[in-house]
PDB file of C-alpha atoms in Angstrom:
ATOM      1  CA  UNK A 777     -14.447 -34.084 -11.061  1.00 93.00           C
ATOM      2  CA  UNK A 778     -10.894 -32.873 -10.824  1.00 96.00           C
ATOM      3  CA  UNK A 779     -10.249 -29.164 -10.155  1.00 96.00           C
ATOM      4  CA  UNK A 780      -7.197 -27.063  -9.339  1.00 96.00           C
ATOM      5  CA  UNK A 781      -7.942 -25.101  -6.160  1.00 96.00           C
ATOM      6  CA  UNK A 782      -5.301 -22.628  -5.008  1.00 95.00           C
ATOM      7  CA  UNK A 783      -2.746 -24.445  -7.124  1.00 95.00           C
ATOM      8  CA  UNK A 784      -3.547 -27.906  -5.763  1.00 94.00           C
ATOM      9  CA  UNK A 785      -5.454 -30.708  -7.418  1.00 96.00           C
ATOM     10  CA  UNK A 786      -8.754 -31.704  -5.758  1.00 94.00           C
ATOM     11  CA  UNK A 787     -11.278 -34.428  -6.602  1.00 95.00           C
ATOM     12  CA  UNK A 788     -14.681 -32.998  -5.705  1.00 95.00           C
ATOM     13  CA  UNK A 789     -18.398 -33.668  -6.112  1.00 96.00           C
ATOM     14  CA  UNK A 790     -19.383 -29.963  -6.199  1.00 95.00           C
ATOM     15  CA  UNK A 791     -20.747 -28.606  -9.470  1.00 95.00           C
ATOM     16  CA  UNK A 792     -20.929 -24.937  -8.523  1.00 97.00           C
ATOM     17  CA  UNK A 793     -18.429 -22.604  -6.901  1.00 97.00           C
ATOM     18  CA  UNK A 794     -20.707 -22.139  -3.878  1.00 96.00           C
ATOM     19  CA  UNK A 795     -20.925 -25.919  -3.426  1.00 96.00           C
ATOM     20  CA  UNK A 796     -17.160 -26.209  -3.777  1.00 96.00           C
ATOM     21  CA  UNK A 797     -16.583 -23.716  -0.948  1.00 94.00           C
ATOM     22  CA  UNK A 798     -18.977 -25.690   1.260  1.00 93.00           C
ATOM     23  CA  UNK A 799     -17.394 -29.023   0.332  1.00 94.00           C
ATOM     24  CA  UNK A 800     -13.876 -27.790   1.131  1.00 92.00           C
ATOM     25  CA  UNK A 801     -15.147 -26.127   4.333  1.00 90.00           C
ATOM     26  CA  UNK A 802     -14.390 -22.550   3.308  1.00 90.00           C
ATOM     27  CA  UNK A 803     -16.603 -20.205   5.263  1.00 85.00           C
ATOM     28  CA  UNK A 804     -16.781 -16.470   5.787  1.00 83.00           C
ATOM     29  CA  UNK A 805     -17.886 -13.299   4.046  1.00 86.00           C
ATOM     30  CA  UNK A 806     -14.277 -12.193   3.611  1.00 91.00           C
ATOM     31  CA  UNK A 807     -13.357 -14.693   0.901  1.00 93.00           C
ATOM     32  CA  UNK A 808     -12.716 -13.665  -2.691  1.00 94.00           C
ATOM     33  CA  UNK A 809     -12.959 -16.133  -5.534  1.00 96.00           C
ATOM     34  CA  UNK A 810     -11.796 -16.361  -9.130  1.00 96.00           C
ATOM     35  CA  UNK A 811     -12.494 -18.947 -11.803  1.00 97.00           C
ATOM     36  CA  UNK A 812      -9.871 -19.400 -14.531  1.00 97.00           C
ATOM     37  CA  UNK A 813      -8.514 -15.917 -13.825  1.00 94.00           C
ATOM     38  CA  UNK A 814     -11.836 -14.066 -13.695  1.00 94.00           C
ATOM     39  CA  UNK A 815     -13.274 -12.710 -10.468  1.00 95.00           C
ATOM     40  CA  UNK A 816     -16.509 -14.349  -9.342  1.00 96.00           C
ATOM     41  CA  UNK A 817     -18.406 -12.107  -6.885  1.00 95.00           C
ATOM     42  CA  UNK A 818     -19.939 -13.822  -3.852  1.00 94.00           C
ATOM     43  CA  UNK A 819     -23.491 -13.296  -5.139  1.00 94.00           C
ATOM     44  CA  UNK A 820     -22.709 -15.205  -8.356  1.00 96.00           C
ATOM     45  CA  UNK A 821     -21.119 -18.286  -6.774  1.00 96.00           C
ATOM     46  CA  UNK A 822     -24.433 -20.197  -6.681  1.00 96.00           C
ATOM     47  CA  UNK A 823     -24.814 -19.875 -10.446  1.00 97.00           C
ATOM     48  CA  UNK A 824     -21.133 -20.407 -11.245  1.00 97.00           C
ATOM     49  CA  UNK A 825     -20.935 -23.857 -12.865  1.00 97.00           C
ATOM     50  CA  UNK A 826     -17.644 -25.727 -12.682  1.00 97.00           C
ATOM     51  CA  UNK A 827     -16.167 -28.015 -15.294  1.00 97.00           C
ATOM     52  CA  UNK A 828     -13.335 -30.525 -15.252  1.00 96.00           C
ATOM     53  CA  UNK A 829      -9.896 -28.923 -14.963  1.00 96.00           C
ATOM     54  CA  UNK A 830     -11.124 -25.486 -13.876  1.00 97.00           C
ATOM     55  CA  UNK A 831      -8.638 -23.385 -11.922  1.00 97.00           C
ATOM     56  CA  UNK A 832     -10.122 -21.767  -8.831  1.00 96.00           C
ATOM     57  CA  UNK A 833      -8.502 -19.227  -6.547  1.00 95.00           C
ATOM     58  CA  UNK A 834      -9.847 -18.671  -3.031  1.00 95.00           C
ATOM     59  CA  UNK A 835      -8.234 -15.676  -1.341  1.00 94.00           C
ATOM     60  CA  UNK A 836      -8.675 -14.050   2.023  1.00 93.00           C
ATOM     61  CA  UNK A 837      -7.370 -10.998   3.902  1.00 95.00           C
ATOM     62  CA  UNK A 838      -3.722 -11.146   4.833  1.00 95.00           C
ATOM     63  CA  UNK A 839      -1.188  -8.798   6.370  1.00 95.00           C
ATOM     64  CA  UNK A 840       0.471  -6.544   3.847  1.00 95.00           C
ATOM     65  CA  UNK A 841       2.805  -3.601   3.410  1.00 94.00           C
TER      66      UNK A 841
ATOM     67  CA  UNK B1052      -5.261  17.670   7.518  1.00 89.00           C
ATOM     68  CA  UNK B1053      -4.440  15.760   4.381  1.00 94.00           C
ATOM     69  CA  UNK B1054      -7.105  14.747   1.874  1.00 96.00           C
ATOM     70  CA  UNK B1055      -6.816  11.513  -0.107  1.00 97.00           C
ATOM     71  CA  UNK B1056      -9.580  10.862  -2.620  1.00 98.00           C
ATOM     72  CA  UNK B1057     -11.945  13.086  -0.667  1.00 96.00           C
ATOM     73  CA  UNK B1058     -11.114  11.483   2.675  1.00 96.00           C
ATOM     74  CA  UNK B1059      -9.789  13.943   5.254  1.00 97.00           C
ATOM     75  CA  UNK B1060      -7.170  12.499   7.598  1.00 96.00           C
ATOM     76  CA  UNK B1061      -5.329  13.937  10.583  1.00 96.00           C
ATOM     77  CA  UNK B1062      -2.458  11.455  10.526  1.00 97.00           C
ATOM     78  CA  UNK B1063       0.087  11.609   7.731  1.00 98.00           C
ATOM     79  CA  UNK B1064       1.489   8.177   8.493  1.00 98.00           C
ATOM     80  CA  UNK B1065       0.197   5.079   6.694  1.00 98.00           C
ATOM     81  CA  UNK B1066       1.309   1.810   8.230  1.00 98.00           C
ATOM     82  CA  UNK B1067       1.680  -1.702   6.865  1.00 97.00           C
ATOM     83  CA  UNK B1068       0.409  -4.704   8.806  1.00 97.00           C
ATOM     84  CA  UNK B1069       3.063  -7.302   7.854  1.00 97.00           C
ATOM     85  CA  UNK B1070       6.195  -8.695   9.522  1.00 97.00           C
ATOM     86  CA  UNK B1071       5.272  -7.943  13.170  1.00 97.00           C
ATOM     87  CA  UNK B1072       6.218 -10.424  15.907  1.00 97.00           C
ATOM     88  CA  UNK B1073       2.496 -11.034  16.546  1.00 96.00           C
ATOM     89  CA  UNK B1074      -0.940  -9.742  15.514  1.00 96.00           C
ATOM     90  CA  UNK B1075      -1.343  -8.166  18.969  1.00 97.00           C
ATOM     91  CA  UNK B1076       1.890  -6.173  18.580  1.00 98.00           C
ATOM     92  CA  UNK B1077       0.763  -5.083  15.117  1.00 97.00           C
ATOM     93  CA  UNK B1078      -2.476  -3.766  16.608  1.00 98.00           C
ATOM     94  CA  UNK B1079      -0.623  -1.912  19.386  1.00 98.00           C
ATOM     95  CA  UNK B1080       1.814  -0.444  16.887  1.00 98.00           C
ATOM     96  CA  UNK B1081      -1.015   0.899  14.719  1.00 98.00           C
ATOM     97  CA  UNK B1082      -2.554   2.575  17.756  1.00 97.00           C
ATOM     98  CA  UNK B1083       0.792   4.003  18.925  1.00 98.00           C
ATOM     99  CA  UNK B1084       1.559   5.394  15.458  1.00 98.00           C
ATOM    100  CA  UNK B1085      -1.718   7.295  15.219  1.00 97.00           C
ATOM    101  CA  UNK B1086      -2.106   5.960  11.655  1.00 98.00           C
ATOM    102  CA  UNK B1087      -5.621   6.143  10.237  1.00 98.00           C
ATOM    103  CA  UNK B1088      -4.853   4.000   7.189  1.00 98.00           C
ATOM    104  CA  UNK B1089      -3.265   0.543   7.155  1.00 98.00           C
ATOM    105  CA  UNK B1090      -2.288  -1.567   4.181  1.00 98.00           C
ATOM    106  CA  UNK B1091      -3.484  -5.136   3.764  1.00 98.00           C
ATOM    107  CA  UNK B1092      -3.247  -7.822   1.090  1.00 97.00           C
ATOM    108  CA  UNK B1093      -5.012 -10.889  -0.275  1.00 95.00           C
ATOM    109  CA  UNK B1094      -3.471 -14.321  -0.295  1.00 93.00           C
ATOM    110  CA  UNK B1095      -4.544 -17.909  -0.869  1.00 92.00           C
ATOM    111  CA  UNK B1096      -6.524 -19.185   2.079  1.00 83.00           C
ATOM    112  CA  UNK B1097      -5.246 -22.463   3.459  1.00 78.00           C
ATOM    113  CA  UNK B1098      -7.346 -23.149   6.523  1.00 70.00           C
ATOM    114  CA  UNK B1099     -10.939 -22.904   5.388  1.00 68.00           C
ATOM    115  CA  UNK B1100     -10.964 -19.117   5.640  1.00 61.00           C
ATOM    116  CA  UNK B1101     -10.324 -19.013   9.352  1.00 77.00           C
ATOM    117  CA  UNK B1102      -6.873 -17.390   9.516  1.00 80.00           C
ATOM    118  CA  UNK B1103      -7.867 -14.637   7.097  1.00 86.00           C
ATOM    119  CA  UNK B1104     -11.046 -14.098   9.063  1.00 87.00           C
ATOM    120  CA  UNK B1105      -9.163 -13.640  12.317  1.00 91.00           C
ATOM    121  CA  UNK B1106      -6.780 -11.141  10.769  1.00 93.00           C
ATOM    122  CA  UNK B1107      -9.630  -9.211   9.154  1.00 94.00           C
ATOM    123  CA  UNK B1108     -11.562  -9.046  12.449  1.00 94.00           C
ATOM    124  CA  UNK B1109      -8.471  -7.650  14.187  1.00 96.00           C
ATOM    125  CA  UNK B1110      -7.962  -4.979  11.520  1.00 96.00           C
ATOM    126  CA  UNK B1111     -11.635  -4.015  11.649  1.00 96.00           C
ATOM    127  CA  UNK B1112     -11.411  -3.633  15.422  1.00 97.00           C
ATOM    128  CA  UNK B1113      -8.727  -0.940  14.970  1.00 97.00           C
ATOM    129  CA  UNK B1114     -11.223   1.499  13.466  1.00 96.00           C
ATOM    130  CA  UNK B1115      -8.887   2.495  10.624  1.00 97.00           C
ATOM    131  CA  UNK B1116      -9.372   2.637   6.865  1.00 97.00           C
ATOM    132  CA  UNK B1117      -7.759  -0.143   4.864  1.00 98.00           C
ATOM    133  CA  UNK B1118      -5.721   0.280   1.727  1.00 98.00           C
ATOM    134  CA  UNK B1119      -5.503  -3.128   0.020  1.00 98.00           C
ATOM    135  CA  UNK B1120      -2.401  -3.729  -2.076  1.00 97.00           C
ATOM    136  CA  UNK B1121      -1.550  -5.785  -5.118  1.00 97.00           C
ATOM    137  CA  UNK B1122       1.859  -6.726  -3.686  1.00 95.00           C
ATOM    138  CA  UNK B1123       3.716  -9.452  -5.493  1.00 93.00           C
ATOM    139  CA  UNK B1124       1.864  -8.997  -8.785  1.00 95.00           C
ATOM    140  CA  UNK B1125       4.226  -8.998 -11.743  1.00 96.00           C
ATOM    141  CA  UNK B1126       1.755  -8.453 -14.571  1.00 97.00           C
ATOM    142  CA  UNK B1127      -1.049  -6.038 -15.398  1.00 98.00           C
ATOM    143  CA  UNK B1128      -3.529  -8.893 -15.469  1.00 96.00           C
ATOM    144  CA  UNK B1129      -2.526 -10.209 -12.032  1.00 95.00           C
ATOM    145  CA  UNK B1130      -2.651  -6.738 -10.493  1.00 97.00           C
ATOM    146  CA  UNK B1131      -6.027  -5.862 -12.020  1.00 97.00           C
ATOM    147  CA  UNK B1132      -7.589  -9.180 -10.984  1.00 96.00           C
ATOM    148  CA  UNK B1133      -6.182  -8.863  -7.456  1.00 97.00           C
ATOM    149  CA  UNK B1134      -7.574  -5.325  -7.218  1.00 97.00           C
ATOM    150  CA  UNK B1135     -11.029  -6.527  -8.257  1.00 97.00           C
ATOM    151  CA  UNK B1136     -10.920  -9.301  -5.660  1.00 96.00           C
ATOM    152  CA  UNK B1137      -9.708  -6.860  -2.998  1.00 97.00           C
ATOM    153  CA  UNK B1138     -12.641  -4.565  -3.711  1.00 96.00           C
ATOM    154  CA  UNK B1139     -14.986  -7.489  -3.224  1.00 93.00           C
ATOM    155  CA  UNK B1140     -13.445  -8.501   0.108  1.00 94.00           C
ATOM    156  CA  UNK B1141     -12.550  -5.177   1.692  1.00 96.00           C
ATOM    157  CA  UNK B1142     -15.473  -3.143   0.398  1.00 94.00           C
ATOM    158  CA  UNK B1143     -13.343  -0.202  -0.741  1.00 97.00           C
ATOM    159  CA  UNK B1144     -12.474   1.374  -4.093  1.00 98.00           C
ATOM    160  CA  UNK B1145      -9.024   2.221  -2.773  1.00 98.00           C
ATOM    161  CA  UNK B1146      -6.164   0.160  -4.121  1.00 98.00           C
ATOM    162  CA  UNK B1147      -2.431   0.428  -3.578  1.00 98.00           C
ATOM    163  CA  UNK B1148      -1.376  -0.588  -7.051  1.00 98.00           C
ATOM    164  CA  UNK B1149       1.891  -2.480  -7.300  1.00 98.00           C
ATOM    165  CA  UNK B1150       3.125  -4.019 -10.517  1.00 98.00           C
ATOM    166  CA  UNK B1151       6.574  -5.348  -9.707  1.00 97.00           C
ATOM    167  CA  UNK B1152       9.131  -5.260 -12.497  1.00 96.00           C
ATOM    168  CA  UNK B1153      12.199  -6.845 -10.942  1.00 94.00           C
ATOM    169  CA  UNK B1154      12.587  -9.633  -8.385  1.00 91.00           C
ATOM    170  CA  UNK B1155      15.781  -8.259  -6.839  1.00 91.00           C
ATOM    171  CA  UNK B1156      14.972  -4.581  -6.518  1.00 91.00           C
ATOM    172  CA  UNK B1157      11.174  -4.928  -6.294  1.00 93.00           C
ATOM    173  CA  UNK B1158      11.031  -1.798  -8.392  1.00 94.00           C
ATOM    174  CA  UNK B1159       7.768  -1.059 -10.136  1.00 97.00           C
ATOM    175  CA  UNK B1160       7.219  -1.991 -13.777  1.00 97.00           C
ATOM    176  CA  UNK B1161       6.157   1.544 -14.570  1.00 97.00           C
ATOM    177  CA  UNK B1162       4.800   0.649 -18.023  1.00 98.00           C
ATOM    178  CA  UNK B1163       2.554  -2.037 -16.580  1.00 98.00           C
ATOM    179  CA  UNK B1164       1.685   0.277 -13.712  1.00 98.00           C
ATOM    180  CA  UNK B1165       0.334   2.993 -16.008  1.00 98.00           C
ATOM    181  CA  UNK B1166      -1.624   0.429 -18.028  1.00 98.00           C
ATOM    182  CA  UNK B1167      -3.125  -1.186 -14.914  1.00 98.00           C
ATOM    183  CA  UNK B1168      -3.954   2.229 -13.438  1.00 98.00           C
ATOM    184  CA  UNK B1169      -5.856   3.195 -16.591  1.00 98.00           C
ATOM    185  CA  UNK B1170      -7.933  -0.004 -16.452  1.00 98.00           C
ATOM    186  CA  UNK B1171      -8.715   0.322 -12.751  1.00 98.00           C
ATOM    187  CA  UNK B1172      -9.586   4.036 -12.869  1.00 98.00           C
ATOM    188  CA  UNK B1173     -12.067   3.245 -15.654  1.00 98.00           C
ATOM    189  CA  UNK B1174     -13.674   0.707 -13.312  1.00 98.00           C
ATOM    190  CA  UNK B1175     -14.087   3.307 -10.574  1.00 98.00           C
ATOM    191  CA  UNK B1176     -11.073   2.422  -8.470  1.00 98.00           C
ATOM    192  CA  UNK B1177      -9.221   5.117  -6.537  1.00 98.00           C
ATOM    193  CA  UNK B1178      -5.665   4.191  -7.305  1.00 98.00           C
ATOM    194  CA  UNK B1179      -2.612   4.774  -5.092  1.00 98.00           C
ATOM    195  CA  UNK B1180       0.217   3.802  -7.454  1.00 98.00           C
ATOM    196  CA  UNK B1181       3.509   2.586  -6.014  1.00 98.00           C
ATOM    197  CA  UNK B1182       5.898   4.194  -8.471  1.00 98.00           C
ATOM    198  CA  UNK B1183       9.470   5.393  -8.872  1.00 97.00           C
ATOM    199  CA  UNK B1184      10.489   9.027  -8.518  1.00 97.00           C
ATOM    200  CA  UNK B1185      10.435   9.489 -12.320  1.00 97.00           C
ATOM    201  CA  UNK B1186       8.689  12.695 -13.323  1.00 97.00           C
ATOM    202  CA  UNK B1187       7.397  11.507 -16.695  1.00 98.00           C
ATOM    203  CA  UNK B1188       5.940   8.327 -15.223  1.00 98.00           C
ATOM    204  CA  UNK B1189       4.217  10.508 -12.622  1.00 98.00           C
ATOM    205  CA  UNK B1190       2.692  12.586 -15.429  1.00 98.00           C
ATOM    206  CA  UNK B1191       1.453   9.434 -17.178  1.00 98.00           C
ATOM    207  CA  UNK B1192      -0.111   8.159 -13.958  1.00 98.00           C
ATOM    208  CA  UNK B1193      -1.943  11.437 -13.485  1.00 98.00           C
ATOM    209  CA  UNK B1194      -3.126  11.300 -17.115  1.00 98.00           C
ATOM    210  CA  UNK B1195      -4.362   7.772 -16.401  1.00 98.00           C
ATOM    211  CA  UNK B1196      -6.561   9.214 -13.667  1.00 98.00           C
ATOM    212  CA  UNK B1197      -4.555   8.692 -10.477  1.00 98.00           C
ATOM    213  CA  UNK B1198      -5.142  11.500  -7.988  1.00 98.00           C
ATOM    214  CA  UNK B1199      -2.470  10.393  -5.499  1.00 98.00           C
ATOM    215  CA  UNK B1200       1.119   9.364  -6.249  1.00 98.00           C
ATOM    216  CA  UNK B1201       3.312   7.133  -4.109  1.00 98.00           C
ATOM    217  CA  UNK B1202       6.953   7.306  -5.209  1.00 98.00           C
ATOM    218  CA  UNK B1203       9.557   5.150  -3.517  1.00 97.00           C
ATOM    219  CA  UNK B1204      12.556   6.778  -1.860  1.00 96.00           C
ATOM    220  CA  UNK B1205      14.594   3.544  -1.843  1.00 95.00           C
ATOM    221  CA  UNK B1206      13.815  -0.139  -2.552  1.00 94.00           C
ATOM    222  CA  UNK B1207      11.123  -1.847  -0.460  1.00 93.00           C
ATOM    223  CA  UNK B1208      12.460  -3.027   2.893  1.00 92.00           C
ATOM    224  CA  UNK B1209      15.942  -1.593   2.261  1.00 94.00           C
ATOM    225  CA  UNK B1210      15.750   1.018   5.055  1.00 95.00           C
ATOM    226  CA  UNK B1211      18.137   3.218   3.092  1.00 96.00           C
ATOM    227  CA  UNK B1212      16.061   6.374   3.230  1.00 96.00           C
ATOM    228  CA  UNK B1213      15.858   9.079   0.540  1.00 97.00           C
ATOM    229  CA  UNK B1214      18.362   8.127  -2.172  1.00 97.00           C
ATOM    230  CA  UNK B1215      17.461  10.912  -4.560  1.00 97.00           C
ATOM    231  CA  UNK B1216      16.068  13.915  -2.718  1.00 97.00           C
ATOM    232  CA  UNK B1217      16.391  16.036  -5.868  1.00 97.00           C
ATOM    233  CA  UNK B1218      13.954  13.795  -7.721  1.00 97.00           C
ATOM    234  CA  UNK B1219      11.521  13.899  -4.797  1.00 98.00           C
ATOM    235  CA  UNK B1220      11.853  17.684  -4.717  1.00 97.00           C
ATOM    236  CA  UNK B1221      11.211  17.857  -8.447  1.00 97.00           C
ATOM    237  CA  UNK B1222       7.996  15.848  -8.118  1.00 98.00           C
ATOM    238  CA  UNK B1223       6.827  18.085  -5.287  1.00 98.00           C
ATOM    239  CA  UNK B1224       7.593  21.174  -7.346  1.00 97.00           C
ATOM    240  CA  UNK B1225       5.837  19.905 -10.471  1.00 98.00           C
ATOM    241  CA  UNK B1226       2.712  18.670  -8.734  1.00 98.00           C
ATOM    242  CA  UNK B1227       1.986  21.106  -5.909  1.00 97.00           C
ATOM    243  CA  UNK B1228      -1.668  20.048  -5.676  1.00 97.00           C
ATOM    244  CA  UNK B1229      -1.340  16.264  -5.952  1.00 98.00           C
ATOM    245  CA  UNK B1230      -1.068  14.364  -2.665  1.00 98.00           C
ATOM    246  CA  UNK B1231       2.388  12.757  -2.674  1.00 98.00           C
ATOM    247  CA  UNK B1232       3.161   9.888  -0.330  1.00 98.00           C
ATOM    248  CA  UNK B1233       6.615   8.378   0.006  1.00 98.00           C
ATOM    249  CA  UNK B1234       6.099   4.631  -0.093  1.00 96.00           C
ATOM    250  CA  UNK B1235       9.002   2.262   0.495  1.00 93.00           C
ATOM    251  CA  UNK B1236      12.602   2.593   1.600  1.00 95.00           C
ATOM    252  CA  UNK B1237      12.112   4.512   4.848  1.00 97.00           C
ATOM    253  CA  UNK B1238      14.294   3.033   7.600  1.00 97.00           C
ATOM    254  CA  UNK B1239      14.399   5.643  10.347  1.00 98.00           C
ATOM    255  CA  UNK B1240      12.207   8.363  11.771  1.00 98.00           C
ATOM    256  CA  UNK B1241      14.759  10.896  10.484  1.00 98.00           C
ATOM    257  CA  UNK B1242      14.139   9.613   6.930  1.00 98.00           C
ATOM    258  CA  UNK B1243      10.415  10.168   7.403  1.00 98.00           C
ATOM    259  CA  UNK B1244      11.030  13.652   8.783  1.00 98.00           C
ATOM    260  CA  UNK B1245      13.321  14.429   5.841  1.00 98.00           C
ATOM    261  CA  UNK B1246      10.737  13.654   3.175  1.00 98.00           C
ATOM    262  CA  UNK B1247       8.048  15.467   5.142  1.00 98.00           C
ATOM    263  CA  UNK B1248      10.364  18.509   5.281  1.00 98.00           C
ATOM    264  CA  UNK B1249      10.480  18.323   1.462  1.00 98.00           C
ATOM    265  CA  UNK B1250       6.748  18.940   1.496  1.00 98.00           C
ATOM    266  CA  UNK B1251       5.505  15.387   1.023  1.00 98.00           C
ATOM    267  CA  UNK B1252       1.970  14.889   2.227  1.00 98.00           C
ATOM    268  CA  UNK B1253       2.444  11.565   3.967  1.00 98.00           C
ATOM    269  CA  UNK B1254       4.671   8.536   4.437  1.00 98.00           C
ATOM    270  CA  UNK B1255       3.820   4.854   4.068  1.00 98.00           C
ATOM    271  CA  UNK B1256       6.058   2.354   5.801  1.00 96.00           C
ATOM    272  CA  UNK B1257       6.025  -1.103   7.316  1.00 97.00           C
ATOM    273  CA  UNK B1258       9.328  -2.896   7.821  1.00 96.00           C
ATOM    274  CA  UNK B1259      11.050  -0.118   9.793  1.00 97.00           C
ATOM    275  CA  UNK B1260       8.362  -0.374  12.457  1.00 98.00           C
ATOM    276  CA  UNK B1261       7.571  -4.085  12.311  1.00 98.00           C
ATOM    277  CA  UNK B1262      11.213  -5.208  12.475  1.00 97.00           C
ATOM    278  CA  UNK B1263      12.285  -2.798  15.220  1.00 98.00           C
ATOM    279  CA  UNK B1264      13.246  -4.363  18.569  1.00 98.00           C
ATOM    280  CA  UNK B1265      10.207  -2.610  20.005  1.00 98.00           C
ATOM    281  CA  UNK B1266       7.709  -2.055  17.183  1.00 98.00           C
ATOM    282  CA  UNK B1267       5.207  -0.206  19.363  1.00 98.00           C
ATOM    283  CA  UNK B1268       7.788   2.345  20.542  1.00 98.00           C
ATOM    284  CA  UNK B1269       9.111   2.720  17.001  1.00 98.00           C
ATOM    285  CA  UNK B1270       5.597   3.309  15.687  1.00 98.00           C
ATOM    286  CA  UNK B1271       5.220   6.170  18.159  1.00 98.00           C
ATOM    287  CA  UNK B1272       8.628   7.541  17.131  1.00 98.00           C
ATOM    288  CA  UNK B1273       7.605   7.547  13.458  1.00 98.00           C
ATOM    289  CA  UNK B1274       4.335   9.249  14.317  1.00 98.00           C
ATOM    290  CA  UNK B1275       6.248  12.085  15.971  1.00 98.00           C
ATOM    291  CA  UNK B1276       8.827  12.324  13.173  1.00 98.00           C
ATOM    292  CA  UNK B1277       6.130  12.654  10.516  1.00 98.00           C
ATOM    293  CA  UNK B1278       4.413  15.387  12.509  1.00 98.00           C
ATOM    294  CA  UNK B1279       7.685  17.177  13.188  1.00 98.00           C
ATOM    295  CA  UNK B1280       8.665  17.082   9.523  1.00 98.00           C
ATOM    296  CA  UNK B1281       5.290  18.430   8.453  1.00 98.00           C
ATOM    297  CA  UNK B1282       5.335  21.239  11.015  1.00 98.00           C
ATOM    298  CA  UNK B1283       8.866  22.152   9.950  1.00 98.00           C
ATOM    299  CA  UNK B1284       7.841  22.285   6.285  1.00 98.00           C
ATOM    300  CA  UNK B1285       4.865  24.505   7.098  1.00 98.00           C
ATOM    301  CA  UNK B1286       7.005  26.723   9.334  1.00 98.00           C
ATOM    302  CA  UNK B1287       9.471  27.408   6.492  1.00 97.00           C
ATOM    303  CA  UNK B1288      12.940  25.911   6.686  1.00 96.00           C
ATOM    304  CA  UNK B1289      16.133  27.919   6.666  1.00 94.00           C
ATOM    305  CA  UNK B1290      18.095  27.524   3.429  1.00 92.00           C
ATOM    306  CA  UNK B1291      21.572  26.091   3.876  1.00 92.00           C
ATOM    307  CA  UNK B1292      24.412  28.588   3.470  1.00 93.00           C
ATOM    308  CA  UNK B1293      28.005  28.241   2.331  1.00 95.00           C
ATOM    309  CA  UNK B1294      29.528  30.316   5.140  1.00 94.00           C
ATOM    310  CA  UNK B1295      29.058  30.570   8.885  1.00 93.00           C
ATOM    311  CA  UNK B1296      26.707  33.296  10.060  1.00 91.00           C
ATOM    312  CA  UNK B1297      26.865  34.224  13.751  1.00 91.00           C
ATOM    313  CA  UNK B1298      23.634  33.937  15.688  1.00 93.00           C
ATOM    314  CA  UNK B1299      24.773  35.950  18.707  1.00 93.00           C
ATOM    315  CA  UNK B1300      24.864  39.744  18.048  1.00 91.00           C
ATOM    316  CA  UNK B1301      28.335  40.997  17.157  1.00 88.00           C
ATOM    317  CA  UNK B1302      27.509  44.591  18.083  1.00 92.00           C
ATOM    318  CA  UNK B1303      28.252  45.410  21.704  1.00 92.00           C
ATOM    319  CA  UNK B1304      31.193  43.056  22.118  1.00 90.00           C
ATOM    320  CA  UNK B1305      33.495  44.097  25.008  1.00 91.00           C
ATOM    321  CA  UNK B1306      37.031  45.160  24.130  1.00 90.00           C
ATOM    322  CA  UNK B1307      39.682  43.530  26.356  1.00 93.00           C
ATOM    323  CA  UNK B1308      42.849  44.626  24.658  1.00 85.00           C
TER     324      UNK B1308
END
């Protein structure tokens, strides 16, 4: 299915957010995720079902002022 | 000692982690400054989580507390969502709340700021609002549940130093018991010393250190300036006077004519 991940279109097989992270090779306990503007905590990614056209944000720590 | 949301700190300098020539220089600058709090952000990960992971490991190795920001957020919704994600990643209730109102001046949207602060306080966040020096906005932020205020002294990255010392003085006078941190606009150690002499509790800066020719040396210089300003404030500064007043005794002068 087609998803928008960090603003870019991706064609993926994953049906959950956890599977999506694995499929796109995102690893690490420091990642934060949101689905269609709502935060999805790490512990809920397994149960977080994705549907066509969903917008996913995957963020990680960055320098800041 | 200064206390921010129950956390006692010896250093009154908070340092940003952006714009340094390299991560290693950033780490050295933090150490040289003596800062016990550094600011960090969250951004889209592009390389499978690896670059963010490296940065986060480096920050963790510094043994300092992190203050995540919501930099770049222009709406209440963006700022609140970013704060929630930052709590998840950084494992802290602290959030440096920025709701930017203008692209050119990067001044806070104070209406959105108060609204976002109210939402986040209700969710248990300990909010450090990046605000202007406006007294009424400060009152609203305190009503919203903020227990620290972070007024600017000049626009972010402008290095202009205190543009309106009277407004900063007014905030200090109105809120003697609220920790006040000048955030943004500091360009020189003398600017930091100046706001500390006004009785501010701490200073948060980034660009002035990171963009110096020698960021590590500049970090040390700012550390000293903040301490000097604080000690001067506590020691009681001399009020300025309209006329000259001799310091050497005038009694006992020799008469030569």
